[in-house]
PDB file of C-alpha atoms and ligand atoms in Angstrom:
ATOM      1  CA  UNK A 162      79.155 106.934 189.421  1.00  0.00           C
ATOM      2  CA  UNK A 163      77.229 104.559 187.195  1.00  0.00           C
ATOM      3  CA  UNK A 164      79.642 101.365 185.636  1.00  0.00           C
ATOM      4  CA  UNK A 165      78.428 102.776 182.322  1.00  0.00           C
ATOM      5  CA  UNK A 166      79.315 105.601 180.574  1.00  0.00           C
ATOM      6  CA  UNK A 167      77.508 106.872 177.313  1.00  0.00           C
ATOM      7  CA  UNK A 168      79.549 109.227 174.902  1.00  0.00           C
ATOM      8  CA  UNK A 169      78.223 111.539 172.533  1.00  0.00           C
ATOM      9  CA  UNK A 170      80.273 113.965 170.657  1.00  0.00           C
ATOM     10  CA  UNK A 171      78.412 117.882 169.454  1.00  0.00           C
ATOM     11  CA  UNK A 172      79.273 119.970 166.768  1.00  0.00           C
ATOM     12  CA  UNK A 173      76.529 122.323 166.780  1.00  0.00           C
ATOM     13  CA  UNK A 174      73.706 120.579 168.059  1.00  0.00           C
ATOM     14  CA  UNK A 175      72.046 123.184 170.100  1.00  0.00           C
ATOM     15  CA  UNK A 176      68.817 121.897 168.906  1.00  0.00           C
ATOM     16  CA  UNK A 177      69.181 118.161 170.073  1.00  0.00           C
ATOM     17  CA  UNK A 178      71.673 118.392 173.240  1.00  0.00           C
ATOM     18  CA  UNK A 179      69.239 119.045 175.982  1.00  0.00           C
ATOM     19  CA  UNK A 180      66.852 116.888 175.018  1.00  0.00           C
ATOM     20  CA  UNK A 181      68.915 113.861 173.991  1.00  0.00           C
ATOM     21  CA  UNK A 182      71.040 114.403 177.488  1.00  0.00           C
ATOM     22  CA  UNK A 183      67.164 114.206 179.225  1.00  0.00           C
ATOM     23  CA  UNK A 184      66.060 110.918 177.405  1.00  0.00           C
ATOM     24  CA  UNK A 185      68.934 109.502 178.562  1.00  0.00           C
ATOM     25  CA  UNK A 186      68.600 110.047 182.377  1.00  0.00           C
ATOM     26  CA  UNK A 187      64.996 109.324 181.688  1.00  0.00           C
ATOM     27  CA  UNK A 188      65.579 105.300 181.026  1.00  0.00           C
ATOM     28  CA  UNK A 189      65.125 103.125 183.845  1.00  0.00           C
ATOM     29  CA  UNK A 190      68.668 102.050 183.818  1.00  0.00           C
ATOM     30  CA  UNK A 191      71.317 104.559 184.654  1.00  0.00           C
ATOM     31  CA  UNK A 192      73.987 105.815 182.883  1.00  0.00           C
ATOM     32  CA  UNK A 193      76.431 108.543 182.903  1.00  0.00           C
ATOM     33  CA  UNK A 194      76.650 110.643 180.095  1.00  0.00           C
ATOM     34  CA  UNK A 195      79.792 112.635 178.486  1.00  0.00           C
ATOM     35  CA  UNK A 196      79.525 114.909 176.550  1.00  0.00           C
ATOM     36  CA  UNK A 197      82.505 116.001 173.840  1.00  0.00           C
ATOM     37  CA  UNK A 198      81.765 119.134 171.991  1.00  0.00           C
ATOM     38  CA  UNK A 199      84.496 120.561 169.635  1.00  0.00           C
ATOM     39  CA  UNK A 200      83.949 124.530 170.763  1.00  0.00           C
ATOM     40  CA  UNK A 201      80.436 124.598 168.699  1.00  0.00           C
ATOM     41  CA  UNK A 202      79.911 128.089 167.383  1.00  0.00           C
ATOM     42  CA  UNK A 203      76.043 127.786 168.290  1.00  0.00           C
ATOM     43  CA  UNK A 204      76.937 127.307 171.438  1.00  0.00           C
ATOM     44  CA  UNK A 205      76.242 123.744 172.608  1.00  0.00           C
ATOM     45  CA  UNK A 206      78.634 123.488 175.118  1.00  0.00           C
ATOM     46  CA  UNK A 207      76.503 126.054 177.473  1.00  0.00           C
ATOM     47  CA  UNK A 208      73.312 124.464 177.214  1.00  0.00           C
ATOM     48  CA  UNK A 209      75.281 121.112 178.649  1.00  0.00           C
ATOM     49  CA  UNK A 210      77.287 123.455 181.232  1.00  0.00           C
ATOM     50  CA  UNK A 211      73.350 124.616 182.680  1.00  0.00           C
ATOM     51  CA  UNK A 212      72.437 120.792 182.808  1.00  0.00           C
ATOM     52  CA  UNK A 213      75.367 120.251 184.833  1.00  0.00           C
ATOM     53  CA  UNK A 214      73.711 122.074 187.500  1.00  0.00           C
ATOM     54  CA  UNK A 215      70.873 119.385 187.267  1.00  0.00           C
ATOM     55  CA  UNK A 216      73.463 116.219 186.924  1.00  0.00           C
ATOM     56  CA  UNK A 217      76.443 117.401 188.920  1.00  0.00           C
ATOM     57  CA  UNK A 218      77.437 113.379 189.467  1.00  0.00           C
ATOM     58  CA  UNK A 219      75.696 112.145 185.841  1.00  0.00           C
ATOM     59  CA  UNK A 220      76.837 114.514 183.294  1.00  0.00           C
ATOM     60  CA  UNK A 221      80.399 115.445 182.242  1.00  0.00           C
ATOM     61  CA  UNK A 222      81.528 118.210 179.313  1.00  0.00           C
ATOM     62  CA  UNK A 223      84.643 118.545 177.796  1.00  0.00           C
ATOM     63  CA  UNK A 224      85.033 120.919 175.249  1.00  0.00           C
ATOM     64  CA  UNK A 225      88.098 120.723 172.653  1.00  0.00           C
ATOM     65  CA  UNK A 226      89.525 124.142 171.250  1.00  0.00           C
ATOM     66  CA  UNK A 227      88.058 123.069 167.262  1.00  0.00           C
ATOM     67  CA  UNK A 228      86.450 120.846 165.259  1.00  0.00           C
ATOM     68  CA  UNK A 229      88.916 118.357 164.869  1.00  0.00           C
ATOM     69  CA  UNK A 230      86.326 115.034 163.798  1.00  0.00           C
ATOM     70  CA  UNK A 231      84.314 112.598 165.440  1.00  0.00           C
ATOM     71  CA  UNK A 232      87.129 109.543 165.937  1.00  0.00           C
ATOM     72  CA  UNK A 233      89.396 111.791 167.832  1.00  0.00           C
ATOM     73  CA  UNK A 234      86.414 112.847 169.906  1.00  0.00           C
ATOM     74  CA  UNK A 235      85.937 109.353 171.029  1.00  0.00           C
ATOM     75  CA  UNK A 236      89.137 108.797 171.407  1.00  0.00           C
ATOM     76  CA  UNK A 237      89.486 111.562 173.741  1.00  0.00           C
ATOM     77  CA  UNK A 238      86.463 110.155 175.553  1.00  0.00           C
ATOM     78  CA  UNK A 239      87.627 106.932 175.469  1.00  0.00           C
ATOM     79  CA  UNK A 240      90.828 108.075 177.414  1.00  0.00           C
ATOM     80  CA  UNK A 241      88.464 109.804 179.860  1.00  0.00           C
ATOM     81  CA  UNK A 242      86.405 106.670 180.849  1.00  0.00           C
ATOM     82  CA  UNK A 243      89.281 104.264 181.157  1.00  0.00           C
ATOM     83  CA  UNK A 244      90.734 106.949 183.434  1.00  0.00           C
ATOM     84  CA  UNK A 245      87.881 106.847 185.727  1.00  0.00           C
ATOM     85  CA  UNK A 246      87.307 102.745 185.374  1.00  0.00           C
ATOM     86  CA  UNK A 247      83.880 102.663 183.755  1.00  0.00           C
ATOM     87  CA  UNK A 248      83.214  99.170 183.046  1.00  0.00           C
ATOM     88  CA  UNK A 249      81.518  99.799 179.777  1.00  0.00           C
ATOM     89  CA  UNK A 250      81.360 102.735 177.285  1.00  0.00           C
ATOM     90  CA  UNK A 251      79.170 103.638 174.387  1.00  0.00           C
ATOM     91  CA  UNK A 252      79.029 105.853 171.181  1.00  0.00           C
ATOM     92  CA  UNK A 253      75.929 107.273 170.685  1.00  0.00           C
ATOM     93  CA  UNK A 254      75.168 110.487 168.193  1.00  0.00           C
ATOM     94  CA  UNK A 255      73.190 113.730 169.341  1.00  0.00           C
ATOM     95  CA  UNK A 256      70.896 113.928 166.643  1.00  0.00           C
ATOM     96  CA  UNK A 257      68.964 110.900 167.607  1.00  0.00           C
ATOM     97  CA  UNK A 258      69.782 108.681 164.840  1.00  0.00           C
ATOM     98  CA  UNK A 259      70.307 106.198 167.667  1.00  0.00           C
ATOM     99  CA  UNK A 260      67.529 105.959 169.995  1.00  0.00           C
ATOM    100  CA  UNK A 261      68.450 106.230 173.676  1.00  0.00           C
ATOM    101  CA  UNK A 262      65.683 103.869 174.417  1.00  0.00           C
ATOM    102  CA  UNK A 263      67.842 101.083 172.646  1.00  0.00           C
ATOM    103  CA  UNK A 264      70.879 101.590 174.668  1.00  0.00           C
ATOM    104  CA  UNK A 265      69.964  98.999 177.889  1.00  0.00           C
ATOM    105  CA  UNK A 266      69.585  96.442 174.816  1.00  0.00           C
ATOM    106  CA  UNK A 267      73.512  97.281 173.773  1.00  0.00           C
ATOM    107  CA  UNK A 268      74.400  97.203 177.687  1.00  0.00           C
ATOM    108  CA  UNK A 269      72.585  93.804 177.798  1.00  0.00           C
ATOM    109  CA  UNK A 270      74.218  92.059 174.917  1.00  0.00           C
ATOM    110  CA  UNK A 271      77.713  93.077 176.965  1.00  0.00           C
ATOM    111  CA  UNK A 272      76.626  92.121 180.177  1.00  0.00           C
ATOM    112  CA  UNK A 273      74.397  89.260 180.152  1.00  0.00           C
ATOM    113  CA  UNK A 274      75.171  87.737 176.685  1.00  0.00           C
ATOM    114  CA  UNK A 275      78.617  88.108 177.141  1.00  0.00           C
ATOM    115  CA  UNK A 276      79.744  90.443 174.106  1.00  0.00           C
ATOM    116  CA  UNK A 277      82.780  92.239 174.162  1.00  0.00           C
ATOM    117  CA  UNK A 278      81.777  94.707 171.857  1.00  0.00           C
ATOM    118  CA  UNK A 279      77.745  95.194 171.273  1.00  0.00           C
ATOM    119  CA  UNK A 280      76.877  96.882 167.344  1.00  0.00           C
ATOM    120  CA  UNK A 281      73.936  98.262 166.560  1.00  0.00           C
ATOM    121  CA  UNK A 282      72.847  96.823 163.920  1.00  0.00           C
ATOM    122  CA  UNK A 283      70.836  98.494 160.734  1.00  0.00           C
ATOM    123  CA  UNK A 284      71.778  95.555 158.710  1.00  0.00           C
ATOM    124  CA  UNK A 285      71.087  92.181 159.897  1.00  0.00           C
ATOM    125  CA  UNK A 286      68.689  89.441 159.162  1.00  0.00           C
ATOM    126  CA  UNK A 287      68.793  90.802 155.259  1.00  0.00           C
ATOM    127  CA  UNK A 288      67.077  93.699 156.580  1.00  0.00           C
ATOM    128  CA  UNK A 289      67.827  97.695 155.735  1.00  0.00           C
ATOM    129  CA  UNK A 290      66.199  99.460 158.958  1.00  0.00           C
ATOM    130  CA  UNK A 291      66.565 102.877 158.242  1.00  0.00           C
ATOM    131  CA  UNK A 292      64.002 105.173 158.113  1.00  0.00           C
ATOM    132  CA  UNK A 293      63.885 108.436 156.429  1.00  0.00           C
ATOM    133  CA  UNK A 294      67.381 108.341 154.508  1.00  0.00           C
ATOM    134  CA  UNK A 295      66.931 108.494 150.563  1.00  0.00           C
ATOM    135  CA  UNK A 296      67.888 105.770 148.700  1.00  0.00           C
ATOM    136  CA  UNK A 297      71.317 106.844 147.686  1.00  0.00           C
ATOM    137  CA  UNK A 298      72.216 107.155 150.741  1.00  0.00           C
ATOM    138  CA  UNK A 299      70.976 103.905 151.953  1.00  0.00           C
ATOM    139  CA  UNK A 300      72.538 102.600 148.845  1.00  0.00           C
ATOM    140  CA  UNK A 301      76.204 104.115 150.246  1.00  0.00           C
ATOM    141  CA  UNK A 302      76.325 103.421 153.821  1.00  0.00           C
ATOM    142  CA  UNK A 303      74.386 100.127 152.969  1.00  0.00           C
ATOM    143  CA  UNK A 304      77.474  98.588 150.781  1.00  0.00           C
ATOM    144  CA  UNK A 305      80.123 100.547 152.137  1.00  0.00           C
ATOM    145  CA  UNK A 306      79.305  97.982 155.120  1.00  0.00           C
ATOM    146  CA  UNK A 307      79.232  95.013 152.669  1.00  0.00           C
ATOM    147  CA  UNK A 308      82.290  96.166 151.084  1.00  0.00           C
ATOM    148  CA  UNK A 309      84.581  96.296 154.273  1.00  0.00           C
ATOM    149  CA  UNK A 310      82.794  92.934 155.326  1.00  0.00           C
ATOM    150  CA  UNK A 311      84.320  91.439 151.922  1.00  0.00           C
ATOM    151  CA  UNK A 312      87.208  93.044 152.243  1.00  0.00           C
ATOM    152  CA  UNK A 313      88.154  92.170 155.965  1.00  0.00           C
ATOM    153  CA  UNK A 314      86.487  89.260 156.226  1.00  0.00           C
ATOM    154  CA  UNK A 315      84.989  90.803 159.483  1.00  0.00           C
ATOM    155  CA  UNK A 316      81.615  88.384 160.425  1.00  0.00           C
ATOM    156  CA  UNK A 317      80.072  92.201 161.229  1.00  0.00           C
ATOM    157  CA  UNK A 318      77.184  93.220 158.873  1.00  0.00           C
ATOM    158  CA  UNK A 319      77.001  97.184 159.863  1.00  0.00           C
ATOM    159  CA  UNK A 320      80.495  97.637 159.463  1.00  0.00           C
ATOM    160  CA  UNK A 321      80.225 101.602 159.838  1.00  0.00           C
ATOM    161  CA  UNK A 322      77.153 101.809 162.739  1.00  0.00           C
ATOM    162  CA  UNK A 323      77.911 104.560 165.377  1.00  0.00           C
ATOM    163  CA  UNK A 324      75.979 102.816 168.078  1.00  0.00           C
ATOM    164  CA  UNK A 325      78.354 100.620 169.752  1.00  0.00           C
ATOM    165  CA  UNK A 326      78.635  99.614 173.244  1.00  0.00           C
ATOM    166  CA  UNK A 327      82.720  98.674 174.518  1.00  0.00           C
ATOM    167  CA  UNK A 328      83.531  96.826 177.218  1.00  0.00           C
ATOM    168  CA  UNK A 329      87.025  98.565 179.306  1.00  0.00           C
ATOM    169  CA  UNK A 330      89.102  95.956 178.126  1.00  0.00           C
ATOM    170  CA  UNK A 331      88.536  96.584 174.469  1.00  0.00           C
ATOM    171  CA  UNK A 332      89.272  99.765 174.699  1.00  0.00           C
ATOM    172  CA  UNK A 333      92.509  99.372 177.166  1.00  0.00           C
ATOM    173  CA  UNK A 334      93.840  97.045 174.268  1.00  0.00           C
ATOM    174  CA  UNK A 335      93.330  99.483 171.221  1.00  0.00           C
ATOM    175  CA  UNK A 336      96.782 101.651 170.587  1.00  0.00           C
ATOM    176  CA  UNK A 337      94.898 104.919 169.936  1.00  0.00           C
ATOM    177  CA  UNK A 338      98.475 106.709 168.529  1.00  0.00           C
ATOM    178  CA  UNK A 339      97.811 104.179 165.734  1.00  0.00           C
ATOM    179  CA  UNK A 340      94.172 104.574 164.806  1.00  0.00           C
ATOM    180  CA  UNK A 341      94.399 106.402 161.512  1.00  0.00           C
ATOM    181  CA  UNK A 342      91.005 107.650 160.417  1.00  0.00           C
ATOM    182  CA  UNK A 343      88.599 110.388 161.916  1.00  0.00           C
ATOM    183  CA  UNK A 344      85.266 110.262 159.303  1.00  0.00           C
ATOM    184  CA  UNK A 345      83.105 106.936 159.375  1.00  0.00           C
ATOM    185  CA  UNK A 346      86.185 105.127 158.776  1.00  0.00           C
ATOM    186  CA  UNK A 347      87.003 105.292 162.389  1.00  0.00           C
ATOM    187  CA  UNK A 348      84.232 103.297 163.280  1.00  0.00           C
ATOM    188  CA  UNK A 349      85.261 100.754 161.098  1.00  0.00           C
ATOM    189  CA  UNK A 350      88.757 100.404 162.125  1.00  0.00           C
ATOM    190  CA  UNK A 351      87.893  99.782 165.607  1.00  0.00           C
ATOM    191  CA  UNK A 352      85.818  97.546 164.711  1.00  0.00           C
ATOM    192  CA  UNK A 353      88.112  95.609 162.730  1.00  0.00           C
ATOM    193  CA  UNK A 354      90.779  95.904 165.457  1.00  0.00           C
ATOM    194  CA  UNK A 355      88.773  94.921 167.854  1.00  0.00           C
ATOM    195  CA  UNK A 356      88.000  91.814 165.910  1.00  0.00           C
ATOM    196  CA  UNK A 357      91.410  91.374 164.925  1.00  0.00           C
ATOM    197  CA  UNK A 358      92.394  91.021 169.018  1.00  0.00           C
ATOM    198  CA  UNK A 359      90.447  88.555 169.171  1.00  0.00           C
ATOM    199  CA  UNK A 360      87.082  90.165 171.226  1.00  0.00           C
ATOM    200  CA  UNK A 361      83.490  88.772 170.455  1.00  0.00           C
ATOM    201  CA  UNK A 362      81.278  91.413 168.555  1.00  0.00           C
ATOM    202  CA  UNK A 363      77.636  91.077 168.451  1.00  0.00           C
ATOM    203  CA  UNK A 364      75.175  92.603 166.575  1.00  0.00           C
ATOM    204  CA  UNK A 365      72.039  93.618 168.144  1.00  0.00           C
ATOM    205  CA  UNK A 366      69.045  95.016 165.809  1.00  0.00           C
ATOM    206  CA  UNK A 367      68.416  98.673 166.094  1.00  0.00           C
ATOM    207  CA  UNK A 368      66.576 101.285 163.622  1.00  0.00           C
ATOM    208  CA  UNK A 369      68.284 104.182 163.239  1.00  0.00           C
ATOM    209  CA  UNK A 370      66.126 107.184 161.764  1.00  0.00           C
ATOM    210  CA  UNK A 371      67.861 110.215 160.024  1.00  0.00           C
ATOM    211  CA  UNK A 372      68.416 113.027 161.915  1.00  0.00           C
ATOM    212  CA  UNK A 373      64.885 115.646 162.204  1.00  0.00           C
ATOM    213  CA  UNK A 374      67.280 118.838 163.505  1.00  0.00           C
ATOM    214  CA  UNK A 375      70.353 120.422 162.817  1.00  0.00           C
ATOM    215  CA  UNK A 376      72.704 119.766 160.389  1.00  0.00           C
ATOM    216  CA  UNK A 377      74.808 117.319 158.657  1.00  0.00           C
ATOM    217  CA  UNK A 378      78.646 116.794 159.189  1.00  0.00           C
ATOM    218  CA  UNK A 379      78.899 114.293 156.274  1.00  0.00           C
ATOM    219  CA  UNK A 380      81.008 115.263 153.688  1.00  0.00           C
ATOM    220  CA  UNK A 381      83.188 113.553 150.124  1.00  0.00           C
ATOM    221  CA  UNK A 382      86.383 113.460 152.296  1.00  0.00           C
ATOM    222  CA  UNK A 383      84.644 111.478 154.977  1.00  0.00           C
ATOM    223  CA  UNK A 384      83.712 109.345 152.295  1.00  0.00           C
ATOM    224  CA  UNK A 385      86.731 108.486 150.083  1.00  0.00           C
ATOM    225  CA  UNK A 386      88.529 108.290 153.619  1.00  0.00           C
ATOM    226  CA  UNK A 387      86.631 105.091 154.234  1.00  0.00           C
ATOM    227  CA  UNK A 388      86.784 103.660 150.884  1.00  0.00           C
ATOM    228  CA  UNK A 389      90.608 103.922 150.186  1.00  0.00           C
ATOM    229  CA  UNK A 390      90.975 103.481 153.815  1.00  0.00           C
ATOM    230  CA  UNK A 391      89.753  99.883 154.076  1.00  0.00           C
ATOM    231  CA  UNK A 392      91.565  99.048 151.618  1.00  0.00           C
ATOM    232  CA  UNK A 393      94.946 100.306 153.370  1.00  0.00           C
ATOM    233  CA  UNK A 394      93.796  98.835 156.941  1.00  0.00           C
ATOM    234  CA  UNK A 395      93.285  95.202 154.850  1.00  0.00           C
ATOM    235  CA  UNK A 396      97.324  95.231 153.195  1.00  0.00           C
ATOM    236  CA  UNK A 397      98.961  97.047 155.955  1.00  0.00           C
ATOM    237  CA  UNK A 398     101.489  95.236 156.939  1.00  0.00           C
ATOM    238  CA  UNK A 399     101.182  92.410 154.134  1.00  0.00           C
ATOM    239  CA  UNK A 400     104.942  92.091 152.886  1.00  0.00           C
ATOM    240  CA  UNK A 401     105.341  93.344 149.227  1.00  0.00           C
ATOM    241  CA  UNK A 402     106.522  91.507 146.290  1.00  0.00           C
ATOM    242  CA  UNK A 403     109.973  91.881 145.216  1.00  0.00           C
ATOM    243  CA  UNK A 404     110.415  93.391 142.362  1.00  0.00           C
TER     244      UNK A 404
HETATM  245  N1  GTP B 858      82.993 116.656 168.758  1.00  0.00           N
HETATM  246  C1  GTP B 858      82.685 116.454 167.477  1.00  0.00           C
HETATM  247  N2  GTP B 858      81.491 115.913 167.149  1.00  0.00           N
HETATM  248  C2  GTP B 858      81.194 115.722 165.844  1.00  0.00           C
HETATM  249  C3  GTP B 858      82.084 116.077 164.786  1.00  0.00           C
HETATM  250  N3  GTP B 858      81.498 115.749 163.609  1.00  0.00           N
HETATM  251  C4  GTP B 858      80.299 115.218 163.915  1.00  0.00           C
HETATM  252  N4  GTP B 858      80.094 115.200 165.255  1.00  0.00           N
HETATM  253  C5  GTP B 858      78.953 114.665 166.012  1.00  0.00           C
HETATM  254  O1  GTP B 858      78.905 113.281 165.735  1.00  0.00           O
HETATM  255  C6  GTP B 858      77.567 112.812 165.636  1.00  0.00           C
HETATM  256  C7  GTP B 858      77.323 112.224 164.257  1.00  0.00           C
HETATM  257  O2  GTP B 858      77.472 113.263 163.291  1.00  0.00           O
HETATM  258  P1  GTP B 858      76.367 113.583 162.167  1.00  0.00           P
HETATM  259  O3  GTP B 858      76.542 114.959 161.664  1.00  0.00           O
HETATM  260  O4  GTP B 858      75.028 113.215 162.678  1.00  0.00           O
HETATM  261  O5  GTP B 858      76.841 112.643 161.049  1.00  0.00           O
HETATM  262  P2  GTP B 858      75.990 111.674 160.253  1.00  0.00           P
HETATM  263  O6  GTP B 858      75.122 110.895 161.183  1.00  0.00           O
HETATM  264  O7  GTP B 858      76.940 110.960 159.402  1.00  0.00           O
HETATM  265  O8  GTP B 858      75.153 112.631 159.337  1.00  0.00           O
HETATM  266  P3  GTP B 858      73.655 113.191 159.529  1.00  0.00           P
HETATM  267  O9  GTP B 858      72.928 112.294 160.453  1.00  0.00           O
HETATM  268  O10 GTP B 858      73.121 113.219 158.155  1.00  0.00           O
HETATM  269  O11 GTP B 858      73.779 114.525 160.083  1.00  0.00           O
HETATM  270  C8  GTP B 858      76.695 114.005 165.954  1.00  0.00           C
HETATM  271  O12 GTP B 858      76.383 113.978 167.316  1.00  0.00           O
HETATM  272  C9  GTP B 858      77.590 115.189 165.614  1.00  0.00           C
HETATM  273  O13 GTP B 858      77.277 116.371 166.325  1.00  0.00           O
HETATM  274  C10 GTP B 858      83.336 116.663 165.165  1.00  0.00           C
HETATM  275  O14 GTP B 858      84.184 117.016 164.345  1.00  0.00           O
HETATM  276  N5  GTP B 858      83.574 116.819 166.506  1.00  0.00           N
HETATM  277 MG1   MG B 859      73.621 111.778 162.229  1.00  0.00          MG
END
């Protein structure tokens, strides 16, 4: 068992799974990888049951009975790696939007710099690295960040990023029963709760590239989750006015 474990949830990526799971195990440093498909109908979940054969003590499956969003999918692999004590755990997609070459750079910034929790980053030192998106979309996931940074007051400038590298304790902390959103929003509320325990988040500069295969799981709901969402995680709990 390597001390860290890499998550990536599928939902139909039959196209990517293989050869994300290989450029993983290809990096110099080791990692495990788990792998938390939600019963794809293309049938993801077999091509990562033949690797198995290849990484009986690297690579893990778990397959959930539906599609049931990406938060709960960490969460469920969250539970998993505390279970089995991995020292630190990362969120990674399958389309390679994130490049696995990056991730020793988020295990670094844990282990040698002394983050708690490692983001990232497409937008730091005023820059947009993101290559391949149109502008719109740059546009939306650009000041949906800025917006929750205004709104929180989190000192985090890719608010929403998917790449994120946890250390146990973070994770052991977070009250999963209470984490309330499953789209992009997810990522932002442990983020902010992660901040709000007190743990030291550092950016680290990454460019993320749109996905070249498959399909997208981005949707309106996932966005007016995070919108009106950040807005409930900020008041929660304020007390209200008397009328
Ligand atoms: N297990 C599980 N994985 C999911 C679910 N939704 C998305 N994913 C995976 O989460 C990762 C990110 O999803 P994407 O579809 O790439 O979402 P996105 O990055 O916002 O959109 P695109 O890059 O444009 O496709 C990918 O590895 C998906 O396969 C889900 O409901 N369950
Ligand atoms: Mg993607």
């Amino acid at each position: 068992m390597n001390d860290t474990l890499v998550i990536i949830p599928t939902y139909n990526e039959k196209e990517n799974v293989e050869a994300i799971i290989e450029a993983v195990f290809a990096l110099e440093k080791k990692f495990d990888v788990l792998i938390v498909d939600d019963n794809s109908p293309d049938g993801t979940a077999n091509i990562v049951t033949e690797l198995i054969k290849k990484y009986p003590n690297q690579l893990f499956l778990e397959v959930r009975k539906e599609k049931a969003g990406l938060g709960t999918a960490y969460i469920h692999g969250f539970k998993w790696a505390i279970d089995r004590k991995y020292e630190y755990i990362i969120e990674m997609d399958a389309d390679f939007s994130h490049n696995p070459e990056d991730l020793p750079r988020l295990y670094k910034a844990c282990v040698l710099e002394g983050a708690d929790v490692a983001v990232g980053s497409r937008y730091m030192n005023r820059e947009i690295n993101v290559v391949n998106w149109d502008i719109k979309r740059i546009l939306l996931s650009y000041l949906a960040s800025k917006y929750v940074r205004v709104i929180t007051g989190i000192p985090v400038y890719d608010t929403t990023a998917g790449f994120v590298c946890y250390s146990r304790k973070v994770l052991e902390k977070i009250d999963y029963d209470k984490i309330q959103f499953i789209g992009y929003a997810f990522q932002i509320e442990m983020k902010y709760k992660s901040w709000k325990h007190g743990f030291n988040i550092k950016e680290v500069s990454i460019v993320f590239t749109d996905r070249v295969k498959g399909a997208s799981k981005m949707n309106g709901s996932i966005i007016k989750e995070a919108i009106f969402g950040v807005l409930k995680m900020r008041f929660k709990g304020l007390p209200k006015k008397n009328k």
